[in-house]
Amino acid sequence: MKIAIVGATGLVGSVMLKLIEERNFPLSELLLVASERSVGKKLRFKGKEHKIISIPQAIEQKPDIALFSAGGNTSLKWAPKFAEIGTTVIDNSSAWRMDLSKKLVVPEINANQLTKEDKIIANPNCSTIQMVMALAPLHKKYKIKRIVVSTYQSVSGTGVKAVEQLENEILGKKGEMAYPYPIHKNAIPHCDIFEENGYTKEEMKLVRETQKILDDRTIAVTATAVRIPTAGGHSEAINVEFENDFDLNTVRKLLSDTEGITVQDNLDVNIYPMPMYANGKDDVFVGRIRRDGSQPNSLNLWVVSDNLRKGAATNTIQIAEYLVKNRLV
Ligand code: A2P
C-alpha cells in the first residue's frame, strides 16, 4: 500500500502520521504532502526523516490511498485528480460530504456500503462523528425522532492558528487571531460561518450529516455549536427523543457493548466524560446517561471525544483499514 497524506504538516495530518505508526498500518511507502510553503522540509516517521512533496509530485507517484486533510478548496481541486488515476481519496474536509454520489462514512456504522468504485470517500465532521457513534446503536433499537444538541468544542478543531491564539492569550502575548474574539476565558457561539437561516455551518453539518449517515431524512435535528477554551476534545450535551420507549439499563448495556464507545458514568465517584480524559484516545466517551422526564421516550447524554482522533484522523485511518481488509483498493 502506497499511502499519501495530503496536509501532513497540519494538526489532523500529524495525528494521522502518529496513528499509522501506532496501528501498524500495512504500508509499502508513505508520501507526505503539503503546500508549496512546506515542500522540501522534513517530517519524522518511524525514526526516519521524510521529505515533504507537492500534490502534483504525489499524483505522479500514483498512491493507492490519499488521506486528505488540507481544507475544502484543496480537496475540491485535487481529490478528483487523484481519483482519475485510480487513487482512493478519503477526505476530511466538508467538500464532498453532502454530494449525493459520495459516501459519508463512520466505519462502525456504514462502512459496509463501500465498494471498489468509491474513489472519493467523505469523512464526516468531528462533532457529527461522536454524536452518531453514540446514537446509532440507540437509533437501531428505539428509532430516533428528534435530537437537540449543544456542543462545547475544542480550539484544535479550527487548526494550528486557533491553538496558538489560545496559548498566546493564556500567556498574555499578542498574536494572530483565528476567532473574531478572544477565546481564553470565553465561549464563542460561532463555529464555522453563518448560513442564511441564522445557524452556523457547523450546526447545519450536525443536521445534514446525521441524517445522511443514519440514512434517515425524517430525523429532526437542531444544534447550537460553541467554541470553548479547551484543546483535548469536543463535548456534546445531547437530548434525544425516540419513537419507542427504552429502559436505562438496556441503553447502558447497548452503549457499553458498542465497539468504539466507552461508558464513563459513575456518579458516586464523579466519573463522567471530559476532554482531559478523551485527549489522545480513539474512543467516544458517553456518560451522564439519564431519562429526560420532561417528555416521553427521551434521554440525555454527555458525549466527549478527541476531535483530532475519532473526530478526524482515527476515523479516516479506520476507513483506510476497512478498504485494505476488504480488498477494496
Ligand atoms: P502547510 O503546512 O504547507 O501550509 P491545519 O488545518 O492544521 O492548519 O493544516 C492544514 C494542512 O493543509 C497543512 O498541512 C497545510 O500545509 C496543508 N495545505 C494547505 N493548503 C494546501 C495546498 N494548497 N496544497 C497542499 N496542502 C495544503
PDB file of N, CA, C and O and ligand atoms in Angstrom, residues 6-13 33-39 55 69-71 74 78 156 158-161, ligand 1:
ATOM      1  N   VAL A   6      -2.144  14.101   2.527  1.00  0.00           N
ATOM      2  CA  VAL A   6      -2.172  15.458   1.974  1.00  0.00           C
ATOM      3  C   VAL A   6      -2.613  16.402   3.096  1.00  0.00           C
ATOM      4  O   VAL A   6      -3.753  16.326   3.564  1.00  0.00           O
ATOM      5  N   GLY A   7      -1.655  17.245   3.523  1.00  0.00           N
ATOM      6  CA  GLY A   7      -1.895  18.083   4.701  1.00  0.00           C
ATOM      7  C   GLY A   7      -1.130  17.497   5.887  1.00  0.00           C
ATOM      8  O   GLY A   7      -1.560  17.609   7.036  1.00  0.00           O
ATOM      9  N   ALA A   8       0.017  16.869   5.582  1.00  0.00           N
ATOM     10  CA  ALA A   8       0.772  16.128   6.606  1.00  0.00           C
ATOM     11  C   ALA A   8       1.330  17.023   7.704  1.00  0.00           C
ATOM     12  O   ALA A   8       1.625  16.549   8.801  1.00  0.00           O
ATOM     13  N   THR A   9       1.478  18.334   7.412  1.00  0.00           N
ATOM     14  CA  THR A   9       2.043  19.228   8.426  1.00  0.00           C
ATOM     15  C   THR A   9       0.964  19.818   9.335  1.00  0.00           C
ATOM     16  O   THR A   9       1.278  20.506  10.299  1.00  0.00           O
ATOM     17  N   GLY A  10      -0.306  19.564   9.031  1.00  0.00           N
ATOM     18  CA  GLY A  10      -1.401  20.148   9.809  1.00  0.00           C
ATOM     19  C   GLY A  10      -1.685  19.358  11.079  1.00  0.00           C
ATOM     20  O   GLY A  10      -1.072  18.310  11.333  1.00  0.00           O
ATOM     21  N   LEU A  11      -2.630  19.850  11.872  1.00  0.00           N
ATOM     22  CA  LEU A  11      -2.955  19.185  13.143  1.00  0.00           C
ATOM     23  C   LEU A  11      -3.489  17.778  12.914  1.00  0.00           C
ATOM     24  O   LEU A  11      -3.051  16.822  13.549  1.00  0.00           O
ATOM     25  N   VAL A  12      -4.455  17.634  11.983  1.00  0.00           N
ATOM     26  CA  VAL A  12      -5.033  16.309  11.726  1.00  0.00           C
ATOM     27  C   VAL A  12      -4.011  15.425  11.023  1.00  0.00           C
ATOM     28  O   VAL A  12      -3.832  14.247  11.369  1.00  0.00           O
ATOM     29  N   GLY A  13      -3.287  16.006  10.047  1.00  0.00           N
ATOM     30  CA  GLY A  13      -2.264  15.240   9.314  1.00  0.00           C
ATOM     31  C   GLY A  13      -1.231  14.647  10.250  1.00  0.00           C
ATOM     32  O   GLY A  13      -0.830  13.485  10.104  1.00  0.00           O
ATOM     33  N   VAL A  33       2.632  15.085   2.028  1.00  0.00           N
ATOM     34  CA  VAL A  33       2.304  16.143   1.076  1.00  0.00           C
ATOM     35  C   VAL A  33       1.780  17.363   1.833  1.00  0.00           C
ATOM     36  O   VAL A  33       0.977  17.220   2.762  1.00  0.00           O
ATOM     37  N   ALA A  34       2.245  18.539   1.408  1.00  0.00           N
ATOM     38  CA  ALA A  34       1.699  19.785   1.987  1.00  0.00           C
ATOM     39  C   ALA A  34       1.757  20.874   0.925  1.00  0.00           C
ATOM     40  O   ALA A  34       1.979  20.584  -0.255  1.00  0.00           O
ATOM     41  N   SER A  35       1.564  22.112   1.337  1.00  0.00           N
ATOM     42  CA  SER A  35       1.532  23.211   0.364  1.00  0.00           C
ATOM     43  C   SER A  35       2.954  23.518  -0.100  1.00  0.00           C
ATOM     44  O   SER A  35       3.931  23.062   0.498  1.00  0.00           O
ATOM     45  N   GLU A  36       3.033  24.361  -1.130  1.00  0.00           N
ATOM     46  CA  GLU A  36       4.353  24.726  -1.689  1.00  0.00           C
ATOM     47  C   GLU A  36       5.259  25.319  -0.603  1.00  0.00           C
ATOM     48  O   GLU A  36       6.468  25.164  -0.649  1.00  0.00           O
ATOM     49  N   ARG A  37       4.640  25.974   0.402  1.00  0.00           N
ATOM     50  CA  ARG A  37       5.421  26.558   1.507  1.00  0.00           C
ATOM     51  C   ARG A  37       6.279  25.533   2.218  1.00  0.00           C
ATOM     52  O   ARG A  37       7.342  25.822   2.721  1.00  0.00           O
ATOM     53  N   SER A  38       5.791  24.302   2.273  1.00  0.00           N
ATOM     54  CA  SER A  38       6.472  23.282   3.081  1.00  0.00           C
ATOM     55  C   SER A  38       7.299  22.297   2.254  1.00  0.00           C
ATOM     56  O   SER A  38       8.024  21.484   2.828  1.00  0.00           O
ATOM     57  N   VAL A  39       7.164  22.361   0.923  1.00  0.00           N
ATOM     58  CA  VAL A  39       7.865  21.382   0.080  1.00  0.00           C
ATOM     59  C   VAL A  39       9.370  21.450   0.342  1.00  0.00           C
ATOM     60  O   VAL A  39       9.950  22.528   0.390  1.00  0.00           O
ATOM     61  N   ILE A  55       1.518  18.324  -4.162  1.00  0.00           N
ATOM     62  CA  ILE A  55       0.427  17.468  -4.639  1.00  0.00           C
ATOM     63  C   ILE A  55       0.730  16.911  -6.039  1.00  0.00           C
ATOM     64  O   ILE A  55       0.600  15.696  -6.247  1.00  0.00           O
ATOM     65  N   SER A  69      -6.331  16.061   4.398  1.00  0.00           N
ATOM     66  CA  SER A  69      -6.799  16.984   5.430  1.00  0.00           C
ATOM     67  C   SER A  69      -6.112  18.318   5.195  1.00  0.00           C
ATOM     68  O   SER A  69      -5.218  18.714   5.940  1.00  0.00           O
ATOM     69  N   ALA A  70      -6.506  18.973   4.120  1.00  0.00           N
ATOM     70  CA  ALA A  70      -5.828  20.201   3.707  1.00  0.00           C
ATOM     71  C   ALA A  70      -6.833  21.277   3.312  1.00  0.00           C
ATOM     72  O   ALA A  70      -6.536  22.147   2.504  1.00  0.00           O
ATOM     73  N   GLY A  71      -8.040  21.181   3.872  1.00  0.00           N
ATOM     74  CA  GLY A  71      -9.069  22.192   3.606  1.00  0.00           C
ATOM     75  C   GLY A  71      -9.914  21.858   2.379  1.00  0.00           C
ATOM     76  O   GLY A  71      -9.509  21.081   1.515  1.00  0.00           O
ATOM     77  N   THR A  74      -8.587  22.780  -1.424  1.00  0.00           N
ATOM     78  CA  THR A  74      -7.558  21.849  -1.911  1.00  0.00           C
ATOM     79  C   THR A  74      -8.218  20.544  -2.318  1.00  0.00           C
ATOM     80  O   THR A  74      -7.901  19.942  -3.350  1.00  0.00           O
ATOM     81  N   TRP A  78      -8.160  18.935  -6.002  1.00  0.00           N
ATOM     82  CA  TRP A  78      -7.211  17.845  -6.235  1.00  0.00           C
ATOM     83  C   TRP A  78      -7.748  16.432  -6.031  1.00  0.00           C
ATOM     84  O   TRP A  78      -7.222  15.488  -6.635  1.00  0.00           O
ATOM     85  N   SER A 156      -8.724  23.033  18.897  1.00  0.00           N
ATOM     86  CA  SER A 156      -7.928  22.257  17.936  1.00  0.00           C
ATOM     87  C   SER A 156      -8.726  21.947  16.671  1.00  0.00           C
ATOM     88  O   SER A 156      -8.151  21.699  15.621  1.00  0.00           O
ATOM     89  N   THR A 158     -10.267  24.029  14.942  1.00  0.00           N
ATOM     90  CA  THR A 158     -10.114  25.137  13.985  1.00  0.00           C
ATOM     91  C   THR A 158      -8.757  25.095  13.295  1.00  0.00           C
ATOM     92  O   THR A 158      -8.577  25.693  12.243  1.00  0.00           O
ATOM     93  N   GLY A 159      -7.775  24.407  13.890  1.00  0.00           N
ATOM     94  CA  GLY A 159      -6.439  24.319  13.272  1.00  0.00           C
ATOM     95  C   GLY A 159      -5.366  24.962  14.136  1.00  0.00           C
ATOM     96  O   GLY A 159      -5.632  25.485  15.224  1.00  0.00           O
ATOM     97  N   VAL A 160      -4.158  24.929  13.579  1.00  0.00           N
ATOM     98  CA  VAL A 160      -2.967  25.382  14.322  1.00  0.00           C
ATOM     99  C   VAL A 160      -3.125  26.822  14.834  1.00  0.00           C
ATOM    100  O   VAL A 160      -2.789  27.125  15.978  1.00  0.00           O
ATOM    101  N   LYS A 161      -3.667  27.684  13.984  1.00  0.00           N
ATOM    102  CA  LYS A 161      -3.752  29.109  14.319  1.00  0.00           C
ATOM    103  C   LYS A 161      -4.609  29.337  15.580  1.00  0.00           C
ATOM    104  O   LYS A 161      -4.316  30.208  16.398  1.00  0.00           O
TER     105      LYS A 161
HETATM  106  P1  A2P B   1       1.270  23.798   5.010  1.00  0.00           P
HETATM  107  O1  A2P B   1       1.770  23.425   6.369  1.00  0.00           O
HETATM  108  O2  A2P B   1       2.338  23.692   3.969  1.00  0.00           O
HETATM  109  O3  A2P B   1       0.508  25.098   4.972  1.00  0.00           O
HETATM  110  P2  A2P B   1      -4.295  22.910   9.621  1.00  0.00           P
HETATM  111  O4  A2P B   1      -5.744  22.747   9.246  1.00  0.00           O
HETATM  112  O5  A2P B   1      -3.945  22.166  10.862  1.00  0.00           O
HETATM  113  O6  A2P B   1      -3.873  24.329   9.666  1.00  0.00           O
HETATM  114  O7  A2P B   1      -3.458  22.177   8.415  1.00  0.00           O
HETATM  115  C1  A2P B   1      -3.694  22.384   7.050  1.00  0.00           C
HETATM  116  C2  A2P B   1      -2.806  21.434   6.238  1.00  0.00           C
HETATM  117  O8  A2P B   1      -3.164  21.569   4.840  1.00  0.00           O
HETATM  118  C3  A2P B   1      -1.321  21.761   6.308  1.00  0.00           C
HETATM  119  O9  A2P B   1      -0.582  20.553   6.216  1.00  0.00           O
HETATM  120  C4  A2P B   1      -1.115  22.626   5.064  1.00  0.00           C
HETATM  121  O10 A2P B   1       0.217  22.626   4.569  1.00  0.00           O
HETATM  122  C5  A2P B   1      -1.998  21.885   4.078  1.00  0.00           C
HETATM  123  N1  A2P B   1      -2.362  22.711   2.925  1.00  0.00           N
HETATM  124  C6  A2P B   1      -2.981  23.910   2.938  1.00  0.00           C
HETATM  125  N2  A2P B   1      -3.144  24.366   1.666  1.00  0.00           N
HETATM  126  C7  A2P B   1      -2.625  23.428   0.846  1.00  0.00           C
HETATM  127  C8  A2P B   1      -2.473  23.306  -0.574  1.00  0.00           C
HETATM  128  N3  A2P B   1      -2.919  24.248  -1.403  1.00  0.00           N
HETATM  129  N4  A2P B   1      -1.864  22.199  -1.073  1.00  0.00           N
HETATM  130  C9  A2P B   1      -1.406  21.236  -0.228  1.00  0.00           C
HETATM  131  N5  A2P B   1      -1.526  21.291   1.128  1.00  0.00           N
HETATM  132  C10 A2P B   1      -2.110  22.369   1.657  1.00  0.00           C
END
